[in-house]
CSV table of C-alpha atoms in Angstrom, one decimal:
chain,number,residue,atom,x,y,z
I,1,MET,CA,7.5,18.4,6.6
I,2,SER,CA,11.1,16.8,6.1
I,3,GLU,CA,11.5,15.2,9.4
I,4,ALA,CA,8.7,13.6,9.6
I,5,ALA,CA,9.1,12.3,6.0
I,6,LEU,CA,12.4,11.0,6.9
I,7,GLU,CA,10.4,9.3,10.9
I,8,MET,CA,7.9,7.6,8.6
I,9,MET,CA,10.9,6.3,5.9
I,10,MET,CA,12.8,5.3,9.2
I,11,ARG,CA,9.9,3.5,10.4
I,12,GLN,CA,8.8,1.6,7.5
I,13,PHE,CA,12.6,0.5,6.7
I,14,GLY,CA,12.8,-0.9,10.1
I,15,ARG,CA,10.2,-2.9,10.0
I,16,HIS,CA,12.1,-4.2,7.4
I,17,ALA,CA,16.4,-4.5,8.9
I,18,GLU,CA,17.8,-3.1,11.9
I,19,LEU,CA,18.8,0.4,10.7
I,20,ASP,CA,22.1,1.6,13.0
I,21,GLU,CA,23.5,5.6,13.7
I,22,GLU,CA,25.5,5.7,10.3
I,23,ASP,CA,22.2,4.4,8.5
I,24,ARG,CA,20.7,7.7,10.1
I,25,ARG,CA,22.3,9.6,9.0
I,26,ALA,CA,22.9,8.6,5.6
I,27,LEU,CA,18.1,9.1,5.3
I,28,THR,CA,19.3,12.2,7.2
I,29,ARG,CA,21.8,12.9,4.6
I,30,LEU,CA,19.2,12.7,1.7
I,31,PRO,CA,18.0,15.7,-0.6
I,32,LEU,CA,13.9,15.6,0.1
I,33,THR,CA,11.6,17.6,-1.9
I,34,ARG,CA,8.7,18.4,-0.6
I,35,ARG,CA,5.5,17.6,-4.1
I,36,THR,CA,2.2,17.8,-3.2
I,37,ALA,CA,-1.2,16.2,-5.7
I,38,ASN,CA,-4.5,16.6,-6.3
I,39,ALA,CA,-7.3,13.1,-6.4
I,40,GLY,CA,-6.7,11.6,-10.3
I,41,ALA,CA,-3.4,13.5,-10.6
I,42,PHE,CA,-0.7,11.1,-11.9
I,43,LEU,CA,2.4,10.4,-10.2
I,44,LEU,CA,3.1,8.7,-12.6
I,45,ARG,CA,2.9,7.1,-16.0
I,46,GLU,CA,3.3,3.8,-18.1
I,47,GLY,CA,6.2,4.2,-19.7
I,48,GLU,CA,7.9,7.4,-17.9
I,49,PRO,CA,11.9,7.8,-17.3
I,50,ALA,CA,11.7,8.5,-12.6
I,51,HIS,CA,13.7,10.9,-12.0
I,52,ASP,CA,13.0,10.9,-7.8
I,53,HIS,CA,11.5,8.6,-5.9
I,54,LEU,CA,8.2,9.2,-3.9
I,55,ILE,CA,8.1,8.0,-0.8
I,56,LEU,CA,3.4,9.5,0.3
I,57,VAL,CA,3.8,11.1,3.4
I,58,SER,CA,0.0,11.3,3.3
I,59,GLY,CA,-3.1,10.4,1.4
I,60,PHE,CA,-3.5,7.8,-0.9
I,61,ALA,CA,-2.7,6.2,-4.2
I,62,GLN,CA,-2.9,3.8,-6.8
I,63,ARG,CA,-0.8,1.8,-9.1
I,64,HIS,CA,-2.9,0.3,-12.4
I,65,LYS,CA,-1.6,-1.3,-15.7
I,66,LEU,CA,-4.9,-0.4,-19.2
I,67,ALA,CA,-5.2,-2.6,-21.6
I,68,ARG,CA,-5.9,-1.6,-25.1
I,69,SER,CA,-9.7,-2.2,-25.1
I,70,GLY,CA,-8.6,1.4,-22.1
I,71,GLY,CA,-9.8,-1.5,-19.3
I,72,ARG,CA,-8.0,-1.0,-16.2
I,73,GLN,CA,-6.0,-3.3,-13.8
I,74,ILE,CA,-6.2,-2.3,-10.8
I,75,VAL,CA,-2.3,-3.7,-9.0
I,76,ALA,CA,-1.4,-2.1,-6.3
I,77,ILE,CA,-3.1,0.1,-3.8
I,78,GLN,CA,0.4,3.2,-1.8
I,79,ILE,CA,-0.8,4.4,2.2
I,80,PRO,CA,1.2,7.1,3.5
I,81,GLY,CA,4.7,5.9,4.5
I,82,GLU,CA,4.8,3.6,1.2
I,83,ALA,CA,7.2,4.2,-1.8
I,84,ILE,CA,4.7,4.9,-5.0
I,85,SER,CA,7.9,1.9,-6.2
I,86,CYS,CA,11.0,0.6,-5.2
I,87,SER,CA,11.2,-1.1,-9.2
I,88,THR,CA,12.3,2.5,-10.4
I,89,LEU,CA,15.6,2.6,-8.6
I,90,PHE,CA,17.6,0.1,-10.6
I,91,PHE,CA,14.7,-0.2,-14.1
I,92,GLY,CA,15.1,3.4,-14.2
I,93,TRP,CA,11.2,3.6,-16.0
I,94,ALA,CA,8.2,3.3,-14.5
I,95,ASP,CA,6.2,-1.1,-15.7
I,96,HIS,CA,2.6,1.0,-14.9
I,97,SER,CA,1.6,4.5,-13.6
I,98,THR,CA,0.6,5.6,-10.5
I,99,GLN,CA,-2.4,8.1,-9.4
I,100,ALA,CA,-3.5,9.8,-6.5
I,101,LEU,CA,-6.4,8.5,-4.6
I,102,THR,CA,-6.7,11.1,-2.5
I,103,PRO,CA,-5.5,14.6,-2.5
I,104,VAL,CA,-1.3,13.5,-1.5
I,105,GLU,CA,1.2,15.2,0.2
I,106,MET,CA,4.9,13.7,-1.0
I,107,VAL,CA,8.7,13.9,-0.8
I,108,SER,CA,10.4,13.3,-3.9
I,109,ILE,CA,15.0,12.2,-3.5
I,110,PRO,CA,17.1,12.4,-6.6
I,111,ARG,CA,17.1,8.5,-7.7
I,112,ASP,CA,20.6,8.5,-8.8
I,113,VAL,CA,20.9,9.7,-5.2
I,114,PHE,CA,19.0,7.6,-3.4
I,115,ARG,CA,20.4,4.8,-5.7
I,116,ARG,CA,23.8,5.6,-4.0
I,117,ALA,CA,22.6,5.2,-0.3
I,118,VAL,CA,20.4,2.3,-1.3
I,119,LEU,CA,23.6,0.3,-2.6
I,120,GLU,CA,26.6,1.9,0.0
I,121,ARG,CA,24.2,0.6,2.6
I,122,PRO,CA,23.4,-3.0,3.6
I,123,ARG,CA,21.5,-2.7,6.2
I,124,ILE,CA,19.2,-0.3,4.0
I,125,THR,CA,20.0,-2.6,0.8
I,126,GLU,CA,18.2,-5.1,3.3
I,127,ALA,CA,15.2,-2.7,4.2
I,128,ILE,CA,14.4,-2.0,0.0
I,129,MET,CA,14.8,-6.0,-0.9
I,130,LYS,CA,12.8,-6.7,1.9
I,131,THR,CA,10.2,-4.2,0.5
I,132,THR,CA,10.0,-4.4,-2.9
I,133,LEU,CA,9.6,-8.9,-1.9
I,134,LEU,CA,7.0,-7.2,0.5
I,135,GLU,CA,4.8,-6.1,-2.8
I,136,ALA,CA,5.3,-9.3,-4.8
I,137,SER,CA,3.9,-11.4,-1.8
I,138,ILE,CA,0.6,-8.1,-2.0
I,139,SER,CA,0.6,-9.3,-5.7
I,140,ASN,CA,0.2,-12.8,-5.5
I,141,GLU,CA,-2.3,-12.5,-2.7
I,142,TRP,CA,-4.0,-9.7,-5.0
I,143,LEU,CA,-3.6,-12.9,-7.8
I,144,LEU,CA,-5.3,-15.7,-6.0
I,145,ASN,CA,-7.6,-13.1,-4.5
I,146,MET,CA,-8.9,-12.3,-8.3
I,147,GLY,CA,-8.1,-16.0,-9.6
I,148,ARG,CA,-9.8,-18.3,-7.0
I,149,ARG,CA,-12.4,-16.4,-4.1
I,150,PRO,CA,-15.8,-15.3,-5.7
I,151,ALA,CA,-16.5,-12.0,-5.5
I,152,LYS,CA,-18.0,-11.2,-1.6
I,153,THR,CA,-14.7,-13.2,-0.4
I,154,ARG,CA,-12.9,-11.3,-2.9
I,155,VAL,CA,-14.5,-7.9,-1.2
I,156,ALA,CA,-14.0,-8.9,2.3
I,157,HIS,CA,-9.9,-9.6,1.4
I,158,LEU,CA,-9.4,-6.2,-0.1
I,159,LEU,CA,-11.6,-4.6,3.2
I,160,CYS,CA,-9.6,-7.4,5.5
I,161,GLU,CA,-5.5,-6.3,3.9
I,162,MET,CA,-6.2,-2.3,3.8
I,163,ALA,CA,-7.1,-2.1,7.7
I,164,ALA,CA,-4.3,-4.8,8.3
I,165,ARG,CA,-1.7,-2.1,6.3
I,166,ILE,CA,-3.3,1.1,8.2
I,167,ASP,CA,-3.0,-0.8,11.1
I,168,ALA,CA,0.4,-1.7,11.1
I,169,ALA,CA,1.0,2.4,9.3
I,170,GLY,CA,0.0,3.4,12.7
I,171,ILE,CA,-2.7,5.5,11.1
I,172,SER,CA,-6.2,4.3,12.6
I,173,ASN,CA,-8.6,3.2,15.9
I,174,GLY,CA,-8.4,-0.4,15.2
I,175,THR,CA,-12.7,-0.4,14.3
I,176,GLN,CA,-12.6,2.8,11.8
I,177,TYR,CA,-10.7,2.9,8.3
I,178,ASP,CA,-11.0,5.9,5.3
I,179,ILE,CA,-10.6,3.7,2.4
I,180,PRO,CA,-10.6,6.0,-0.6
I,181,LEU,CA,-11.9,3.4,-2.9
I,182,THR,CA,-15.0,4.0,-4.9
I,183,GLN,CA,-16.9,1.1,-6.5
I,184,GLU,CA,-15.9,1.1,-9.9
I,185,GLN,CA,-12.7,1.3,-8.1
I,186,ILE,CA,-12.7,-1.4,-5.9
I,187,GLY,CA,-14.3,-3.2,-9.0
I,188,ASP,CA,-10.8,-2.0,-11.3
I,189,ALA,CA,-8.9,-3.7,-8.5
I,190,LEU,CA,-11.5,-7.0,-7.2
I,191,GLY,CA,-12.1,-7.9,-11.8
I,192,LEU,CA,-15.5,-7.1,-11.2
I,193,THR,CA,-18.5,-4.0,-11.9
I,194,ALA,CA,-19.7,-1.1,-9.6
I,195,VAL,CA,-22.6,-2.6,-9.8
I,196,HIS,CA,-21.3,-6.1,-8.6
I,197,VAL,CA,-19.5,-4.5,-5.7
I,198,ASN,CA,-22.5,-2.7,-4.9
I,199,ARG,CA,-24.1,-5.8,-4.5
I,200,MET,CA,-21.7,-6.9,-1.7
I,201,LEU,CA,-20.6,-4.6,0.0
I,202,LYS,CA,-24.7,-4.6,0.2
I,203,GLU,CA,-24.5,-9.0,1.7
I,204,LEU,CA,-21.6,-7.1,3.8
I,205,ASN,CA,-23.8,-5.0,5.9
I,206,GLU,CA,-26.5,-6.6,5.7
I,207,GLU,CA,-24.6,-9.7,7.7
I,208,ALA,CA,-23.5,-7.4,9.9
I,209,LEU,CA,-19.2,-7.9,8.8
I,210,VAL,CA,-19.0,-4.2,7.4
I,211,PHE,CA,-20.4,-0.9,7.6
I,212,ARG,CA,-19.7,2.1,4.6
I,213,ASP,CA,-20.5,5.5,4.6
I,214,GLY,CA,-18.9,6.9,2.0
I,215,ARG,CA,-14.5,6.0,2.3
I,216,ARG,CA,-15.6,4.9,6.0
I,217,ILE,CA,-15.7,1.7,7.3
I,218,LYS,CA,-16.4,0.3,9.6
I,219,ILE,CA,-15.8,-3.8,10.9
I,220,PRO,CA,-17.2,-3.9,14.1
I,221,ASP,CA,-15.6,-8.2,14.2
I,222,ARG,CA,-12.6,-8.0,12.5
I,223,ARG,CA,-12.2,-12.0,13.1
I,224,LYS,CA,-15.7,-12.6,11.3
I,225,LEU,CA,-14.9,-10.5,8.9
I,226,GLU,CA,-11.5,-12.1,8.4
I,227,TYR,CA,-13.0,-15.5,7.7
I,228,ALA,CA,-14.9,-14.9,5.3
I,229,ALA,CA,-13.0,-13.0,3.8
I,230,GLU,CA,-10.6,-16.7,4.2
I,231,PHE,CA,-8.0,-14.0,5.3
I,232,THR,CA,-4.7,-14.6,7.0
I,233,VAL,CA,-2.5,-11.7,8.1
I,234,SER,CA,1.1,-13.8,7.0
I,235,TYR,CA,1.1,-12.2,2.9
I,236,LEU,CA,1.7,-8.6,5.2
I,237,HIS,CA,5.1,-10.3,6.9
I,238,ILE,CA,3.7,-7.7,9.5
I,239,ASP,CA,6.1,-7.9,12.9
I,240,ARG,CA,4.6,-9.6,15.0
I,241,ASP,CA,4.3,-7.3,17.8
I,242,ALA,CA,2.0,-5.5,15.8
I,243,ARG,CA,0.2,-8.8,14.3
I,244,SER,CA,-0.8,-9.1,18.2
I,245,THR,CA,-2.1,-6.4,18.1
I,246,ILE,CA,-4.9,-6.5,15.0
I,247,ARG,CA,-6.1,-9.4,15.3
I,248,SER,CA,-6.7,-8.4,18.9
I,249,ARG,CA,-9.4,-5.6,17.7
């Protein structure tokens, strides 16, 4: 488990910086603790101190904020290989909550230990900075999606993004994707009701753009769906080789 988690973390960091052998050795020396959580469990709660840096090894999680009325806005979806939140490395407390969408496996690294490794190794620093900037880039696109695109385009765009990120992580077959989001959760990410999301998914199905069977999504023609979604992969800052593979599907 620890070896798999380390390899996953190095691969993720390697997308954003060229790690040398000293960087890799520094990462292998980090104390890792395996953790599991059931679907629905809180991995981090808003306002609580963050004692550990958490990395998903398997499963999906969502980050959200709550309004005073109790309304939930999902602000990010986390997939295997991603950190739960890089911001807590330096702020020390959570400004949002993170909840497991599925049963998850994680590794935790003591926050102070990991932060020291980040500050001492410039390439690891670069990887963390770019990871944080990528999170901001995705947030910008989500803001545009929710504020300026019609409902069906919003739903299609979210599905395109999830497919592209899952492809880049190397955990898909290129046409079918396990995206464990209920219609209510899709609505909470896109500012729509579950009923409206259901209608939009039906329309996408009728247009043969997306076929949904429970949590599994099948995309018969990625280019057609991306056109309908106004989706371009550039904001995900995926490297050119991976981008070419995604576009060919």
